[in-house]
mmCIF file of C-alpha atoms in Angstrom:
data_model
loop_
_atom_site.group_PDB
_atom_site.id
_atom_site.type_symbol
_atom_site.label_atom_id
_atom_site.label_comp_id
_atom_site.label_asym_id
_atom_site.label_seq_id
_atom_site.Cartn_x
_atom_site.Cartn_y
_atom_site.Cartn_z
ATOM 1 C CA UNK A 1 -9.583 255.363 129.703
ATOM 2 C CA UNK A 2 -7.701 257.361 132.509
ATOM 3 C CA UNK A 3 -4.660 256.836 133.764
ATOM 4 C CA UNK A 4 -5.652 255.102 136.762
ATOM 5 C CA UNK A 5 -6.998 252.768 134.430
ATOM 6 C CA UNK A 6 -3.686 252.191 132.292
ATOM 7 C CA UNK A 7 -1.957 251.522 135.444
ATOM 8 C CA UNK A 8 -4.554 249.226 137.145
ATOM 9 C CA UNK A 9 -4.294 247.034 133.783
ATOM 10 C CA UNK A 10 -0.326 247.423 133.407
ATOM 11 C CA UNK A 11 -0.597 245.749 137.223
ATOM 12 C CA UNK A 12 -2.749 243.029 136.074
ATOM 13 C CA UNK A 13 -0.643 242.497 133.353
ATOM 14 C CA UNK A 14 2.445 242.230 135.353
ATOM 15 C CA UNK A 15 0.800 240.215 137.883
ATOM 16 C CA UNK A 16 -0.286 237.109 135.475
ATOM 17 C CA UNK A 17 3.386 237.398 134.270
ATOM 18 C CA UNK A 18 4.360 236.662 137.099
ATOM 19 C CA UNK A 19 2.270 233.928 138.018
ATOM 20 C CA UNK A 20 3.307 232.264 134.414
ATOM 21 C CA UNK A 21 6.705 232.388 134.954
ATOM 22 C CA UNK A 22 6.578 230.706 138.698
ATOM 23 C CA UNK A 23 3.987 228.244 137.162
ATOM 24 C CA UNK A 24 6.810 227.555 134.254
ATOM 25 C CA UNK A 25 9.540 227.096 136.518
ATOM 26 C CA UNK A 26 7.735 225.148 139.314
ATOM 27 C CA UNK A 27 7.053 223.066 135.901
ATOM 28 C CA UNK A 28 10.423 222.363 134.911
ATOM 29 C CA UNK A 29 11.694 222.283 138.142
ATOM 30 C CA UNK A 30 9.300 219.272 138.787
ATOM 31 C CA UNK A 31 10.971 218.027 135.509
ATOM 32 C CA UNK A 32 14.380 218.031 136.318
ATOM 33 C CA UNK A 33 13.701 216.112 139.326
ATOM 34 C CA UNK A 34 11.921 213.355 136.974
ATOM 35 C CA UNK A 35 14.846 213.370 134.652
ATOM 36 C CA UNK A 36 16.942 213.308 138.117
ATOM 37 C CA UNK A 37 15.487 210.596 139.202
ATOM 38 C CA UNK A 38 15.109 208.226 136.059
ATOM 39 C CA UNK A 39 19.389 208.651 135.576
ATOM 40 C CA UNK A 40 19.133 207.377 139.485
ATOM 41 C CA UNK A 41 17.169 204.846 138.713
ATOM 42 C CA UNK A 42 19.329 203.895 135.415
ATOM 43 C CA UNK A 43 22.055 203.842 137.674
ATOM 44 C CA UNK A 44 21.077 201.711 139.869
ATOM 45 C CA UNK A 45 19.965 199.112 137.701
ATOM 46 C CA UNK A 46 23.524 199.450 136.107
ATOM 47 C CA UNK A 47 25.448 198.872 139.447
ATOM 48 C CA UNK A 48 22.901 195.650 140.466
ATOM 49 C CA UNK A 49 23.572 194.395 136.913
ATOM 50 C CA UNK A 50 27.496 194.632 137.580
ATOM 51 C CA UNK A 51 26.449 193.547 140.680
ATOM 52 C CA UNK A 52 25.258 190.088 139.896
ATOM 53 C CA UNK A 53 27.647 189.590 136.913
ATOM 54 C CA UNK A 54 30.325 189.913 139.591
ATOM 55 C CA UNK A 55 28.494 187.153 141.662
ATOM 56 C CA UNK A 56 28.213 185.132 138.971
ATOM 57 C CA UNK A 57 31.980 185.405 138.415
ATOM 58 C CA UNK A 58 33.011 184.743 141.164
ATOM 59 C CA UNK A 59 30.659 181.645 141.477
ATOM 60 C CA UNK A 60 31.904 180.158 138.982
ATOM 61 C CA UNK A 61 35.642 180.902 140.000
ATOM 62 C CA UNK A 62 34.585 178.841 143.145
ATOM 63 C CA UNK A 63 32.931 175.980 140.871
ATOM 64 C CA UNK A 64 36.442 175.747 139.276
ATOM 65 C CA UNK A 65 38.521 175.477 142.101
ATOM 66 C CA UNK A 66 36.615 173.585 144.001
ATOM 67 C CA UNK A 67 36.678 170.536 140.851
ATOM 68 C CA UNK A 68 39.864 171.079 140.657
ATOM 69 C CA UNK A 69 40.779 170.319 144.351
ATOM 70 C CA UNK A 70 38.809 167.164 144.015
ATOM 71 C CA UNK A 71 40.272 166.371 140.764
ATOM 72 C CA UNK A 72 43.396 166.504 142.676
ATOM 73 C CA UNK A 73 42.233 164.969 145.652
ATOM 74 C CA UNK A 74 41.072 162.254 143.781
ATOM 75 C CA UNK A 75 44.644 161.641 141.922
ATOM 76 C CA UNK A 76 46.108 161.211 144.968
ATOM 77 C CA UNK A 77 43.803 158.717 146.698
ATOM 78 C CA UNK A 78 44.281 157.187 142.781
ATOM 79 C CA UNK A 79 48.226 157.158 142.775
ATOM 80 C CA UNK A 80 48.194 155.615 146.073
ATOM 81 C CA UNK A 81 46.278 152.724 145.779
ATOM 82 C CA UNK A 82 47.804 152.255 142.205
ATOM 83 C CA UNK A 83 50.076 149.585 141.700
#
């Protein structure tokens, strides 16, 4: 084997090298943006579950004060037709 050879092969070498290691990091690159995306998606579902638990709160808040302005309401129209 001459040395054009040796060098010819050393290229190749270096050539499919290179081609692994842009292969491996379009691969994890394409990874991180999965993982990206599932924590965005996580988060999201977090801040709609807050979300609606807030709604829900405040709901009922509303329920509450609402009976209790008609519970008032009501003792009044009740004291003054008492007698």
């Amino acid at each position: 084997m001459g040395m054009k050879d040796q060098f010819q092969d050393k290229a190749e070498q270096m050539k499919q090298q290179a081609k692994q290691k842009t292969q491996q990091a379009k691969q994890q690159g394409q990874e991180r943006g999965r993982q990206a995306q599932e924590r965005g998606q996580e988060r999201g579902q977090e801040r709609g579950k807050q979300a609606g638990q807030q709604a829900q709160q405040s709901g009922r808040q509303r329920e509450d004060d609402t009976r209790r302005l008609q519970d008032d309401a009501e003792d009044r129209f009740n004291q003054d037709y008492d007698m």
